[in-house]
Amino acid sequence: TGVERTFSSDEVIVSKTDTRGVITYANEVFLKIADYSLEEVLGKPHNIIRHPHMPKIVYRLLWERIKSGREIFAYVMNRTKYGDHYWVLAHVTPSLDTSKQIVGAHSNRRSPSPRAVATIQSIYQLLKQEESKHAMASDAMDASSALLSSLLAEKGTSYDEFILSL
């Protein structure tokens, strides 16, 4: 819709998924900002809130990190049930069972600063443009990944350092 939704800096969006990205938990803040009921999201793929303007490489990076047992911070634009969008700074960590096996992911999301969104938005536009040049999703993500690596190298920083600097 082009309408941006915001949420308070003292609110935290929380959700949990299994290893396939299926929602197993969503808090009230998640439900309120995304315009869903709990019944509508439980058992559904987390990508129901994926905004089409987000580069796919961000999700590949996120799942690679989670599956390797590492956390990740990422700026993400999500889409509400009715098509509005909202930006978050996500901190996603693997969820472990008592045997230390990864059973899913736990995401806490906070409201990002407008400056951070402006910076990341321009980079995401470049990544999306690169992805759109390729018919196959894997080729698109490989090209987008190479571009992201190049942009970070130009800045002399790693992904984590860059994200946390915003």
CSV table of C-alpha atoms in Angstrom, one decimal, residues 4 6-7 36 40 48 58 73 80 84 89 99-100 119 134 137 160-161:
chain,number,residue,atom,x,y,z
A,4,GLU,CA,4.4,2.6,6.7
A,6,THR,CA,5.5,2.1,13.2
A,7,PHE,CA,5.6,0.8,16.7
A,36,TYR,CA,-3.1,-11.0,12.3
A,40,GLU,CA,-4.0,-16.9,11.6
A,48,ILE,CA,3.5,-14.6,5.3
A,58,VAL,CA,18.9,-11.4,3.6
A,73,PHE,CA,21.0,-9.0,13.4
A,80,THR,CA,1.1,-6.5,7.3
A,84,ASP,CA,1.2,-1.9,4.8
A,89,LEU,CA,15.9,-4.4,13.6
A,99,SER,CA,20.4,-32.0,23.6
A,100,LYS,CA,21.6,-28.7,22.1
A,119,THR,CA,20.9,3.6,4.9
A,134,HIS,CA,18.5,-13.3,-12.9
A,137,ALA,CA,16.4,-17.7,-7.6
A,160,ASP,CA,27.8,-7.8,11.5
A,161,GLU,CA,30.0,-4.7,12.1
